[in-house]
CSV table of C-alpha atoms in Angstrom, one decimal:
chain,number,residue,atom,x,y,z
A,30,UNK,CA,31.7,-112.7,169.1
A,31,UNK,CA,34.1,-114.6,167.7
A,32,UNK,CA,36.7,-113.9,164.3
A,33,UNK,CA,38.2,-116.9,162.3
A,34,UNK,CA,41.1,-116.1,161.0
A,35,UNK,CA,41.8,-117.8,158.1
A,36,UNK,CA,39.9,-121.6,157.4
A,37,UNK,CA,41.3,-123.6,160.2
A,38,UNK,CA,39.0,-122.8,163.4
A,39,UNK,CA,36.0,-122.4,160.6
A,40,UNK,CA,34.6,-126.5,162.2
A,41,UNK,CA,33.7,-124.1,164.7
A,42,UNK,CA,31.0,-122.5,162.9
A,43,UNK,CA,29.2,-126.0,163.1
A,44,UNK,CA,30.3,-126.5,166.4
A,45,UNK,CA,28.0,-124.2,167.7
A,46,UNK,CA,24.9,-125.4,165.6
A,47,UNK,CA,25.3,-128.4,167.1
A,48,UNK,CA,25.3,-127.0,170.6
A,49,UNK,CA,22.2,-125.6,170.4
A,50,UNK,CA,20.1,-127.8,167.9
A,51,UNK,CA,22.0,-130.8,170.2
A,52,UNK,CA,21.4,-129.2,173.9
A,53,UNK,CA,20.1,-126.6,173.7
A,54,UNK,CA,17.0,-127.3,171.7
A,55,UNK,CA,17.6,-124.4,169.7
A,56,UNK,CA,15.3,-124.6,167.0
A,57,UNK,CA,17.3,-124.2,163.2
A,58,UNK,CA,16.1,-121.8,161.8
A,59,UNK,CA,16.8,-119.6,165.1
A,60,UNK,CA,19.7,-121.5,166.0
A,61,UNK,CA,21.3,-120.6,162.5
A,62,UNK,CA,20.5,-117.4,163.1
A,63,UNK,CA,22.3,-116.9,166.2
A,64,UNK,CA,25.0,-118.2,164.5
A,65,UNK,CA,25.6,-116.2,162.2
A,66,UNK,CA,25.7,-113.2,163.4
A,67,UNK,CA,28.3,-114.8,166.1
A,68,UNK,CA,30.6,-115.4,163.9
A,69,UNK,CA,32.9,-113.3,161.3
A,70,UNK,CA,35.5,-114.7,159.0
A,71,UNK,CA,38.4,-113.0,158.2
A,72,UNK,CA,40.8,-114.3,155.0
A,73,UNK,CA,45.0,-113.3,155.1
A,74,UNK,CA,45.9,-114.5,151.7
A,75,UNK,CA,44.3,-115.8,147.6
A,76,UNK,CA,46.8,-119.1,148.1
A,77,UNK,CA,45.0,-122.1,147.8
A,78,UNK,CA,46.5,-123.7,150.9
A,79,UNK,CA,44.5,-121.3,153.2
A,80,UNK,CA,41.5,-122.5,152.1
A,81,UNK,CA,41.3,-125.5,153.1
A,82,UNK,CA,39.5,-127.9,152.2
A,83,UNK,CA,38.5,-131.7,153.9
A,84,UNK,CA,37.9,-134.7,153.2
A,85,UNK,CA,34.7,-136.4,153.2
A,86,UNK,CA,35.0,-139.5,154.0
A,87,UNK,CA,38.0,-138.4,156.5
A,88,UNK,CA,35.1,-136.4,157.7
A,89,UNK,CA,32.4,-138.9,158.5
A,90,UNK,CA,34.7,-141.0,160.4
A,91,UNK,CA,35.8,-138.8,162.8
A,92,UNK,CA,33.0,-136.3,163.0
A,93,UNK,CA,29.7,-138.0,161.8
A,94,UNK,CA,27.3,-135.0,163.7
A,95,UNK,CA,29.4,-132.2,162.3
A,96,UNK,CA,29.1,-133.9,158.1
A,97,UNK,CA,26.0,-134.4,159.1
A,98,UNK,CA,25.1,-131.0,160.1
A,99,UNK,CA,27.3,-129.1,156.9
A,100,UNK,CA,25.3,-131.2,154.1
A,101,UNK,CA,22.5,-129.4,155.9
A,102,UNK,CA,23.7,-126.4,155.8
A,103,UNK,CA,24.6,-127.0,152.1
A,104,UNK,CA,21.4,-128.4,151.3
A,105,UNK,CA,18.7,-125.4,153.2
A,106,UNK,CA,21.4,-122.6,151.4
A,107,UNK,CA,21.4,-124.2,148.0
A,108,UNK,CA,18.1,-125.5,146.6
A,109,UNK,CA,15.6,-124.2,150.3
A,110,UNK,CA,14.8,-120.9,152.4
A,111,UNK,CA,16.8,-120.6,155.2
A,112,UNK,CA,17.8,-117.7,157.5
A,113,UNK,CA,21.3,-116.4,155.9
A,114,UNK,CA,23.8,-114.1,157.4
A,115,UNK,CA,23.1,-110.3,155.8
A,116,UNK,CA,24.5,-107.8,157.0
A,117,UNK,CA,21.7,-105.4,158.1
A,118,UNK,CA,20.6,-108.6,159.6
A,119,UNK,CA,19.0,-108.9,163.5
A,120,UNK,CA,18.4,-112.6,165.4
A,121,UNK,CA,14.6,-111.5,163.9
A,122,UNK,CA,15.5,-111.7,161.0
A,123,UNK,CA,14.8,-114.3,158.1
A,124,UNK,CA,16.0,-113.9,154.9
A,125,UNK,CA,13.6,-116.8,152.5
A,126,UNK,CA,15.7,-117.1,149.6
A,127,UNK,CA,18.7,-119.5,148.4
A,128,UNK,CA,21.2,-119.8,145.6
A,129,UNK,CA,18.8,-122.1,143.6
A,130,UNK,CA,16.0,-119.8,143.7
A,131,UNK,CA,18.1,-116.5,143.2
A,132,UNK,CA,20.1,-118.3,139.9
A,133,UNK,CA,18.0,-120.3,138.4
A,134,UNK,CA,19.2,-122.8,135.9
A,135,UNK,CA,22.9,-122.1,136.6
A,136,UNK,CA,24.3,-125.3,138.0
A,137,UNK,CA,27.7,-124.3,137.5
A,138,UNK,CA,27.2,-121.8,139.9
A,139,UNK,CA,25.0,-124.0,142.6
A,140,UNK,CA,28.0,-126.8,142.5
A,141,UNK,CA,31.1,-123.4,142.5
A,142,UNK,CA,29.1,-122.6,145.9
A,143,UNK,CA,28.3,-125.4,147.8
A,144,UNK,CA,30.5,-126.4,150.8
A,145,UNK,CA,31.3,-130.5,148.9
A,146,UNK,CA,33.4,-130.5,146.4
A,147,UNK,CA,33.0,-133.5,143.7
A,148,UNK,CA,36.3,-135.5,143.0
A,149,UNK,CA,37.4,-138.8,144.6
A,150,UNK,CA,37.2,-137.9,147.2
A,151,UNK,CA,34.7,-135.5,148.3
A,152,UNK,CA,35.4,-132.5,149.8
A,153,UNK,CA,34.0,-129.9,152.2
A,154,UNK,CA,35.0,-127.0,151.1
A,155,UNK,CA,35.9,-125.0,154.7
A,156,UNK,CA,36.1,-121.3,153.1
A,157,UNK,CA,32.7,-121.1,151.6
A,158,UNK,CA,31.6,-122.8,154.9
A,159,UNK,CA,33.3,-119.7,156.6
A,160,UNK,CA,31.7,-117.4,154.4
A,161,UNK,CA,28.4,-118.8,154.5
A,162,UNK,CA,28.3,-119.1,158.8
A,163,UNK,CA,29.8,-115.8,159.1
A,164,UNK,CA,28.1,-112.3,159.3
A,165,UNK,CA,31.2,-110.5,158.1
A,166,UNK,CA,34.3,-111.2,155.7
A,167,UNK,CA,36.6,-108.9,155.9
A,168,UNK,CA,40.2,-109.0,154.3
A,169,UNK,CA,43.4,-107.6,155.2
A,170,UNK,CA,45.3,-105.0,152.4
A,171,UNK,CA,43.4,-102.9,150.3
A,172,UNK,CA,44.1,-105.3,147.6
A,173,UNK,CA,44.4,-108.2,149.3
A,174,UNK,CA,40.6,-107.9,149.8
A,175,UNK,CA,39.6,-106.8,146.5
A,176,UNK,CA,41.2,-110.0,145.1
A,177,UNK,CA,38.5,-111.9,147.6
A,178,UNK,CA,35.9,-109.9,146.6
A,179,UNK,CA,37.3,-110.7,142.5
A,180,UNK,CA,38.6,-114.3,142.4
A,181,UNK,CA,37.4,-115.9,145.2
A,182,UNK,CA,33.9,-115.4,146.4
A,183,UNK,CA,32.6,-113.4,143.4
A,184,UNK,CA,29.5,-115.7,143.2
A,185,UNK,CA,29.2,-115.1,147.2
A,186,UNK,CA,29.6,-111.7,145.9
A,187,UNK,CA,27.3,-111.8,144.2
A,188,UNK,CA,24.6,-113.8,146.4
A,189,UNK,CA,24.3,-111.5,149.5
A,190,UNK,CA,26.3,-108.5,147.5
A,191,UNK,CA,28.7,-105.6,148.6
A,192,UNK,CA,28.4,-104.9,151.2
A,193,UNK,CA,28.7,-108.0,153.2
A,194,UNK,CA,33.1,-108.2,152.3
A,195,UNK,CA,34.7,-105.4,153.3
A,196,UNK,CA,38.5,-104.4,153.9
A,197,UNK,CA,40.3,-103.4,157.2
A,198,UNK,CA,44.0,-103.4,156.6
A,199,UNK,CA,46.1,-105.3,159.2
A,200,UNK,CA,49.0,-103.1,161.0
A,201,UNK,CA,50.9,-103.8,163.6
A,202,UNK,CA,52.3,-102.2,166.9
A,203,UNK,CA,54.6,-99.9,167.6
A,204,UNK,CA,55.2,-100.3,170.7
A,205,UNK,CA,56.7,-103.5,170.3
A,206,UNK,CA,58.6,-103.0,166.3
A,207,UNK,CA,59.6,-100.0,166.8
A,208,UNK,CA,59.4,-99.8,171.0
A,209,UNK,CA,60.2,-102.1,172.3
A,210,UNK,CA,63.1,-103.9,169.7
A,211,UNK,CA,64.8,-100.4,168.5
A,212,UNK,CA,64.9,-98.8,172.1
A,213,UNK,CA,67.2,-96.0,170.5
A,214,UNK,CA,65.6,-95.4,168.0
A,215,UNK,CA,62.6,-94.4,169.5
A,216,UNK,CA,64.5,-92.5,172.4
A,217,UNK,CA,66.2,-89.7,169.5
A,218,UNK,CA,63.0,-89.8,167.8
A,219,UNK,CA,61.5,-89.1,170.9
A,220,UNK,CA,64.7,-86.4,171.3
A,221,UNK,CA,64.2,-85.1,167.9
A,222,UNK,CA,60.3,-84.1,168.2
A,223,UNK,CA,61.0,-83.3,171.5
A,224,UNK,CA,57.4,-84.8,172.4
A,225,UNK,CA,56.7,-87.2,175.3
A,226,UNK,CA,57.1,-90.8,173.8
A,227,UNK,CA,53.5,-91.6,174.3
A,228,UNK,CA,51.6,-89.3,172.5
A,229,UNK,CA,53.9,-90.0,169.4
A,230,UNK,CA,53.5,-93.1,169.6
A,231,UNK,CA,49.8,-93.5,169.5
A,232,UNK,CA,49.8,-90.9,167.4
A,233,UNK,CA,51.9,-92.0,164.1
A,234,UNK,CA,51.3,-88.9,162.0
A,235,UNK,CA,53.3,-86.7,164.9
A,236,UNK,CA,56.1,-88.6,162.8
A,237,UNK,CA,55.8,-85.7,159.9
A,238,UNK,CA,57.7,-83.7,162.2
A,239,UNK,CA,61.0,-85.7,161.2
A,240,UNK,CA,61.0,-84.3,157.7
A,241,UNK,CA,62.0,-81.0,159.5
A,242,UNK,CA,65.5,-82.2,160.7
A,243,UNK,CA,66.6,-84.7,157.6
A,244,UNK,CA,68.6,-82.5,156.9
A,245,UNK,CA,70.3,-82.5,160.3
A,246,UNK,CA,73.8,-83.4,160.6
A,247,UNK,CA,73.6,-84.0,164.1
A,248,UNK,CA,70.6,-85.8,164.0
A,249,UNK,CA,72.1,-87.8,161.5
A,250,UNK,CA,74.9,-89.2,163.0
A,251,UNK,CA,73.1,-89.8,165.5
A,252,UNK,CA,70.8,-92.1,163.6
A,253,UNK,CA,73.5,-94.0,162.2
A,254,UNK,CA,74.9,-94.5,165.6
A,255,UNK,CA,71.8,-96.9,166.7
A,256,UNK,CA,72.0,-97.9,163.6
A,257,UNK,CA,75.5,-99.5,164.3
A,258,UNK,CA,74.7,-100.8,167.0
A,259,UNK,CA,71.5,-102.8,166.1
A,260,UNK,CA,74.3,-104.0,163.4
A,261,UNK,CA,77.1,-104.5,166.3
A,262,UNK,CA,74.1,-106.2,168.3
A,263,UNK,CA,73.0,-108.7,165.5
A,264,UNK,CA,76.6,-109.5,164.7
A,265,UNK,CA,77.0,-110.8,168.3
A,266,UNK,CA,73.9,-113.3,168.3
A,267,UNK,CA,75.1,-114.4,165.3
A,268,UNK,CA,78.6,-114.8,166.3
A,269,UNK,CA,77.3,-116.6,169.6
A,270,UNK,CA,73.9,-118.5,167.5
A,271,UNK,CA,76.9,-119.9,164.7
A,272,UNK,CA,79.8,-119.3,165.6
A,273,UNK,CA,81.0,-117.2,162.7
A,274,UNK,CA,81.9,-113.3,163.3
A,275,UNK,CA,80.3,-110.7,160.7
A,276,UNK,CA,81.4,-107.4,159.9
A,277,UNK,CA,78.5,-105.0,161.4
A,278,UNK,CA,81.2,-102.6,158.7
A,279,UNK,CA,78.4,-104.2,155.8
A,280,UNK,CA,75.3,-104.1,154.2
A,281,UNK,CA,72.5,-105.8,156.2
A,282,UNK,CA,70.5,-107.5,153.3
A,283,UNK,CA,67.3,-109.3,155.1
A,284,UNK,CA,64.5,-111.8,153.9
A,285,UNK,CA,62.3,-112.9,156.7
A,286,UNK,CA,60.5,-114.7,155.2
A,287,UNK,CA,57.5,-118.2,156.1
A,288,UNK,CA,59.3,-119.9,153.1
A,289,UNK,CA,57.6,-119.9,150.0
A,290,UNK,CA,57.7,-119.9,146.4
A,291,UNK,CA,55.6,-117.3,145.7
A,292,UNK,CA,57.9,-115.2,148.5
A,293,UNK,CA,60.5,-115.9,146.2
A,294,UNK,CA,63.5,-116.9,148.4
A,295,UNK,CA,64.8,-118.7,145.4
A,296,UNK,CA,63.9,-115.8,143.1
A,297,UNK,CA,66.7,-113.9,146.3
A,298,UNK,CA,69.8,-117.0,146.2
A,299,UNK,CA,70.3,-116.4,143.1
A,300,UNK,CA,70.9,-113.5,142.8
A,301,UNK,CA,73.3,-113.9,146.1
A,302,UNK,CA,74.6,-116.7,143.8
A,303,UNK,CA,75.2,-114.0,140.5
A,304,UNK,CA,76.8,-111.6,142.5
A,305,UNK,CA,79.2,-114.6,144.0
A,306,UNK,CA,80.2,-115.3,140.5
A,307,UNK,CA,80.4,-111.5,139.7
A,308,UNK,CA,82.9,-111.1,142.6
A,309,UNK,CA,84.6,-114.5,142.6
A,310,UNK,CA,85.6,-113.8,138.9
A,311,UNK,CA,86.6,-110.5,140.1
A,312,UNK,CA,90.2,-108.9,140.1
A,313,UNK,CA,91.3,-108.3,143.3
A,314,UNK,CA,91.8,-104.6,142.9
A,315,UNK,CA,87.7,-104.1,141.4
A,316,UNK,CA,86.7,-106.0,144.6
A,317,UNK,CA,88.1,-103.6,146.6
A,318,UNK,CA,85.2,-101.1,145.2
A,319,UNK,CA,82.6,-103.4,145.7
A,320,UNK,CA,80.0,-102.6,148.4
A,321,UNK,CA,80.7,-105.4,150.9
A,322,UNK,CA,77.0,-107.5,151.3
A,323,UNK,CA,76.7,-109.7,154.2
A,324,UNK,CA,72.8,-111.2,152.9
A,325,UNK,CA,69.9,-113.3,155.9
A,326,UNK,CA,67.6,-115.6,155.1
A,327,UNK,CA,65.2,-116.9,158.2
A,328,UNK,CA,62.2,-118.3,158.2
A,329,UNK,CA,59.9,-121.4,158.3
A,330,UNK,CA,58.9,-124.6,155.7
A,331,UNK,CA,56.1,-126.5,157.0
A,332,UNK,CA,57.1,-130.1,157.6
A,333,UNK,CA,55.2,-131.1,154.6
A,334,UNK,CA,57.0,-128.3,151.6
A,335,UNK,CA,59.8,-130.0,149.9
A,336,UNK,CA,59.9,-127.8,148.1
A,337,UNK,CA,61.0,-125.6,150.7
A,338,UNK,CA,63.1,-126.7,152.7
A,339,UNK,CA,65.1,-128.0,149.7
A,340,UNK,CA,64.9,-124.3,149.4
A,341,UNK,CA,66.7,-124.1,152.9
A,342,UNK,CA,69.4,-126.9,152.6
A,343,UNK,CA,70.0,-124.7,149.5
A,344,UNK,CA,70.8,-121.3,151.3
A,345,UNK,CA,72.6,-123.2,153.7
A,346,UNK,CA,75.1,-125.1,150.5
A,347,UNK,CA,75.8,-121.8,148.8
A,348,UNK,CA,75.9,-119.9,152.8
A,349,UNK,CA,78.7,-122.9,153.3
A,350,UNK,CA,80.9,-122.3,149.8
A,351,UNK,CA,80.5,-118.0,149.7
A,352,UNK,CA,80.8,-118.4,153.4
A,353,UNK,CA,85.1,-120.1,153.1
A,354,UNK,CA,85.8,-119.1,150.8
A,355,UNK,CA,88.4,-116.8,150.8
A,356,UNK,CA,89.1,-114.6,147.4
A,357,UNK,CA,84.8,-113.4,148.1
A,358,UNK,CA,84.0,-113.9,152.2
A,359,UNK,CA,85.0,-110.1,152.7
A,360,UNK,CA,82.7,-108.8,150.4
A,361,UNK,CA,79.8,-111.2,150.7
A,362,UNK,CA,78.8,-113.8,153.2
A,363,UNK,CA,75.8,-115.1,153.6
A,364,UNK,CA,73.1,-116.4,156.4
A,365,UNK,CA,70.4,-119.0,157.5
A,366,UNK,CA,69.6,-118.0,161.0
A,367,UNK,CA,67.1,-121.0,162.4
A,368,UNK,CA,64.9,-121.3,164.3
A,369,UNK,CA,62.5,-117.9,163.5
A,370,UNK,CA,60.3,-116.7,165.6
A,371,UNK,CA,59.5,-113.1,167.0
A,372,UNK,CA,62.1,-112.7,169.1
A,373,UNK,CA,64.8,-113.0,166.6
A,374,UNK,CA,62.8,-110.8,164.2
A,375,UNK,CA,63.5,-108.3,166.6
A,376,UNK,CA,67.2,-108.4,166.7
A,377,UNK,CA,66.5,-108.9,162.8
A,378,UNK,CA,64.8,-105.1,161.6
A,379,UNK,CA,66.1,-103.8,163.3
A,380,UNK,CA,69.9,-104.1,162.2
A,381,UNK,CA,69.0,-104.5,157.9
A,382,UNK,CA,70.2,-101.5,155.5
A,383,UNK,CA,67.9,-103.6,152.4
A,384,UNK,CA,64.3,-105.8,153.5
A,385,UNK,CA,63.4,-107.5,151.5
A,386,UNK,CA,60.2,-107.9,150.3
A,387,UNK,CA,59.9,-108.8,146.9
A,388,UNK,CA,56.6,-111.2,146.3
A,389,UNK,CA,54.5,-112.1,143.1
A,390,UNK,CA,51.8,-109.6,142.5
A,391,UNK,CA,48.7,-110.6,144.0
A,392,UNK,CA,49.9,-113.5,146.4
A,393,UNK,CA,50.9,-111.1,149.9
A,394,UNK,CA,47.8,-109.9,151.4
A,395,UNK,CA,48.6,-109.3,155.2
A,396,UNK,CA,52.3,-106.9,155.0
A,397,UNK,CA,53.2,-106.8,158.7
A,398,UNK,CA,56.6,-107.5,158.2
A,399,UNK,CA,57.2,-104.9,156.0
A,400,UNK,CA,55.0,-102.4,158.8
A,401,UNK,CA,58.1,-103.4,161.0
A,402,UNK,CA,60.4,-102.9,158.7
A,403,UNK,CA,59.8,-99.6,158.2
A,404,UNK,CA,58.9,-98.4,161.3
A,405,UNK,CA,62.1,-100.5,163.0
A,406,UNK,CA,64.6,-99.8,160.3
A,407,UNK,CA,66.2,-97.3,158.4
A,408,UNK,CA,66.3,-98.0,155.5
A,409,UNK,CA,64.5,-99.4,152.1
A,410,UNK,CA,61.8,-101.8,151.2
A,411,UNK,CA,62.8,-102.4,147.6
A,412,UNK,CA,61.0,-102.9,145.4
A,413,UNK,CA,58.0,-105.5,144.9
A,414,UNK,CA,54.8,-105.4,142.1
A,415,UNK,CA,53.1,-106.4,145.8
A,416,UNK,CA,54.6,-103.4,147.8
A,417,UNK,CA,52.3,-101.2,145.3
A,418,UNK,CA,50.4,-100.4,147.5
A,419,UNK,CA,52.6,-98.4,149.7
A,420,UNK,CA,54.6,-97.1,146.7
A,421,UNK,CA,53.8,-93.1,147.4
A,422,UNK,CA,53.8,-91.0,149.8
A,423,UNK,CA,50.9,-88.3,149.1
A,424,UNK,CA,53.1,-85.3,148.4
A,425,UNK,CA,56.2,-86.8,149.5
A,426,UNK,CA,59.4,-86.1,148.6
A,427,UNK,CA,60.8,-88.3,146.2
A,428,UNK,CA,64.6,-90.1,147.1
A,429,UNK,CA,66.3,-92.4,144.4
A,430,UNK,CA,66.4,-96.1,145.8
A,431,UNK,CA,63.5,-96.0,147.9
A,432,UNK,CA,60.5,-97.3,148.5
A,433,UNK,CA,58.5,-93.7,147.0
A,434,UNK,CA,60.6,-93.7,143.8
A,435,UNK,CA,58.1,-93.1,141.4
A,436,UNK,CA,59.6,-96.6,138.9
A,437,UNK,CA,56.3,-97.5,137.5
A,438,UNK,CA,55.4,-101.3,137.6
A,439,UNK,CA,55.0,-103.1,135.2
A,440,UNK,CA,53.1,-107.2,134.5
A,441,UNK,CA,54.5,-109.8,135.5
A,442,UNK,CA,54.6,-111.1,131.4
A,443,UNK,CA,57.2,-113.1,130.0
A,444,UNK,CA,56.9,-109.9,127.1
A,445,UNK,CA,58.3,-107.7,129.3
A,446,UNK,CA,62.3,-107.1,129.1
A,447,UNK,CA,62.7,-107.9,133.1
A,448,UNK,CA,61.7,-111.6,132.6
A,449,UNK,CA,64.8,-111.6,130.2
A,450,UNK,CA,66.9,-110.0,132.0
A,451,UNK,CA,66.4,-112.3,135.1
A,452,UNK,CA,66.4,-115.5,132.7
A,453,UNK,CA,69.7,-114.3,130.5
A,454,UNK,CA,71.6,-113.3,133.3
A,455,UNK,CA,70.6,-115.4,136.4
A,456,UNK,CA,70.1,-118.4,133.8
A,457,UNK,CA,73.7,-118.6,133.1
A,458,UNK,CA,75.3,-116.8,136.5
A,459,UNK,CA,72.9,-118.9,138.9
A,460,UNK,CA,70.7,-121.7,137.7
A,461,UNK,CA,73.8,-123.8,136.0
A,462,UNK,CA,76.1,-124.1,139.1
A,463,UNK,CA,72.7,-125.2,141.0
A,464,UNK,CA,74.5,-128.2,138.8
A,465,UNK,CA,77.2,-128.4,140.2
A,466,UNK,CA,78.8,-130.4,143.6
A,467,UNK,CA,79.9,-127.7,145.6
A,468,UNK,CA,76.4,-125.6,145.4
A,469,UNK,CA,73.9,-128.8,146.3
A,470,UNK,CA,73.9,-131.3,147.6
A,471,UNK,CA,72.1,-134.8,146.0
A,472,UNK,CA,68.2,-134.1,145.5
A,473,UNK,CA,68.5,-130.5,145.6
A,474,UNK,CA,68.6,-129.5,142.2
A,475,UNK,CA,66.4,-130.7,139.7
A,476,UNK,CA,63.3,-130.1,141.8
A,477,UNK,CA,64.1,-126.5,142.2
A,478,UNK,CA,64.4,-126.2,139.0
A,479,UNK,CA,61.8,-127.6,137.6
A,480,UNK,CA,60.0,-125.8,140.1
A,481,UNK,CA,61.5,-122.3,138.2
A,482,UNK,CA,61.5,-123.3,135.4
A,483,UNK,CA,58.0,-124.7,135.8
A,484,UNK,CA,56.6,-121.4,137.1
A,485,UNK,CA,58.0,-118.6,135.9
A,486,UNK,CA,56.4,-116.0,138.5
A,487,UNK,CA,59.1,-116.8,140.8
A,488,UNK,CA,62.0,-115.3,138.1
A,489,UNK,CA,59.9,-112.1,136.2
A,490,UNK,CA,60.3,-108.8,137.8
A,491,UNK,CA,63.8,-109.1,139.2
A,492,UNK,CA,65.0,-106.1,140.7
A,493,UNK,CA,67.9,-103.9,138.9
A,494,UNK,CA,70.7,-103.9,140.5
A,495,UNK,CA,70.3,-100.7,142.2
A,496,UNK,CA,73.4,-98.5,142.5
A,497,UNK,CA,73.4,-97.9,146.9
A,498,UNK,CA,75.5,-95.1,148.3
A,499,UNK,CA,78.5,-96.9,149.8
A,500,UNK,CA,77.8,-97.4,153.5
A,501,UNK,CA,80.8,-93.6,154.3
A,502,UNK,CA,77.9,-92.4,153.1
A,503,UNK,CA,75.0,-93.7,154.0
A,504,UNK,CA,73.5,-92.0,156.8
A,505,UNK,CA,71.7,-89.2,155.4
A,506,UNK,CA,70.7,-91.0,152.9
A,507,UNK,CA,69.4,-93.8,155.1
A,508,UNK,CA,67.6,-90.9,157.4
A,509,UNK,CA,65.6,-89.9,154.7
A,510,UNK,CA,64.8,-93.4,153.0
A,511,UNK,CA,63.6,-93.7,156.5
A,512,UNK,CA,62.0,-90.1,157.1
A,513,UNK,CA,60.1,-91.9,153.8
A,514,UNK,CA,59.5,-95.6,155.3
A,515,UNK,CA,58.0,-93.7,158.3
A,516,UNK,CA,55.2,-91.1,156.8
A,517,UNK,CA,54.1,-94.6,154.4
A,518,UNK,CA,53.1,-95.7,158.0
A,519,UNK,CA,51.3,-92.5,158.5
A,520,UNK,CA,49.7,-92.3,154.9
A,521,UNK,CA,49.4,-95.6,154.2
A,522,UNK,CA,49.0,-98.5,157.4
A,523,UNK,CA,47.3,-98.9,160.1
A,524,UNK,CA,48.5,-99.1,163.8
A,525,UNK,CA,46.8,-101.9,165.3
A,526,UNK,CA,45.4,-99.5,167.3
A,527,UNK,CA,43.5,-98.0,163.7
A,528,UNK,CA,43.1,-101.9,163.0
A,529,UNK,CA,41.1,-102.7,166.0
A,530,UNK,CA,38.8,-99.9,166.0
A,531,UNK,CA,37.8,-100.1,162.6
A,532,UNK,CA,37.3,-103.3,162.9
A,533,UNK,CA,34.5,-102.8,166.2
A,534,UNK,CA,33.1,-100.0,164.0
A,535,UNK,CA,33.0,-101.0,160.8
A,536,UNK,CA,32.2,-105.2,161.2
A,537,UNK,CA,31.9,-106.3,164.6
A,538,UNK,CA,28.9,-103.8,165.1
A,539,UNK,CA,28.2,-103.2,162.3
């Protein structure tokens, strides 16, 4: 049994077929039955970049035998009888069916389901190959799995039936993302619940016991002490790495994501620019009333992703201006932390007061970062339409400003008020300064502006300014929102333990 995560390893299907047929002299139908009962395909995103297409001329040049096998699989799948992978299939089953036989005369469907995409040059659709060559296909979140069935592979769902496609919600391990990266919080939870650590780490439902202690002033004080320690640890790390002192008394606003337009780091940095300009215009007496904020970005850009690299450059340029401005730098500072890694995330997440998850709706398949942020810190996950999966805790209390606040999620359209709010406010106060030499280097602003104005979902549904409590009064609010976050983890998310169990029972042995 082998699980293919995304389409990168899909060629293994063809390689196993080659080994069985060419080297082991296994008959084709028998070999295909073995192959389609060996592989399982996990799709992680609905974005085209993860649904690879490889040029046929390149494949024919580098792997001529593999390309020949792909042609054979495609012909048999589309037009002839072949052993196909279905969920109730055993090794001896042969399914006498083909796309052309099941959908006679539907040439468009035949073209969509083909492994070869016509064009110049022709392309091998690795995602289609992964579906055809796998026993089961699963998404990694309920909404994402629905999109996989309805948007990416609807023809294959119609062909194979719903049973081949399932959902296994991805999870994280609390042993790493709570106990290891935030030992102070882990110890506090252990003492508060009066349970051995191994007990609640293996059964997160035990965290419901925290609800009985939310209003305990002593627990609030200890909770705040743990948060303070984590923030000071991050401040020391930044000072050592970048030579800049960070005010641990400020609110830490963190976005750690792979750099991508749909993850909307651009939207976030526009918000930072807007905040900077707003503070800059204030009188000294007015600035003293502003909540201090330190904004952190971290993440990596794909080597060939030009816009993502320009976004990093923009963030760095904005940070250079903001951090050197004596009028504002004690109220707002900005950092892009280089060389993002899991080790860096283990420092950033426990220290965050706000964790930004603002991807456009329907694009964020997984919830690793959001789950990690929920269990490892005390605060909130800001609103994003992609976060609707875990917006509510069944029967739980409601705390304003937290993910449990039952605000509706309007559709991301140009007619919605938040769209106009974003453009009116951000175009005037955020985008315009992008053309100024102070914020950008040559060649940075034009591509970013063109991308934003041509791809409006980067800006829609921008979170309105919410009146978060000042840090001096945040202990109780932080503890309450953290409790909500923990309960969201209990009710809406899987740990890796649960996810692996579901894979074993519902996919691998089904």
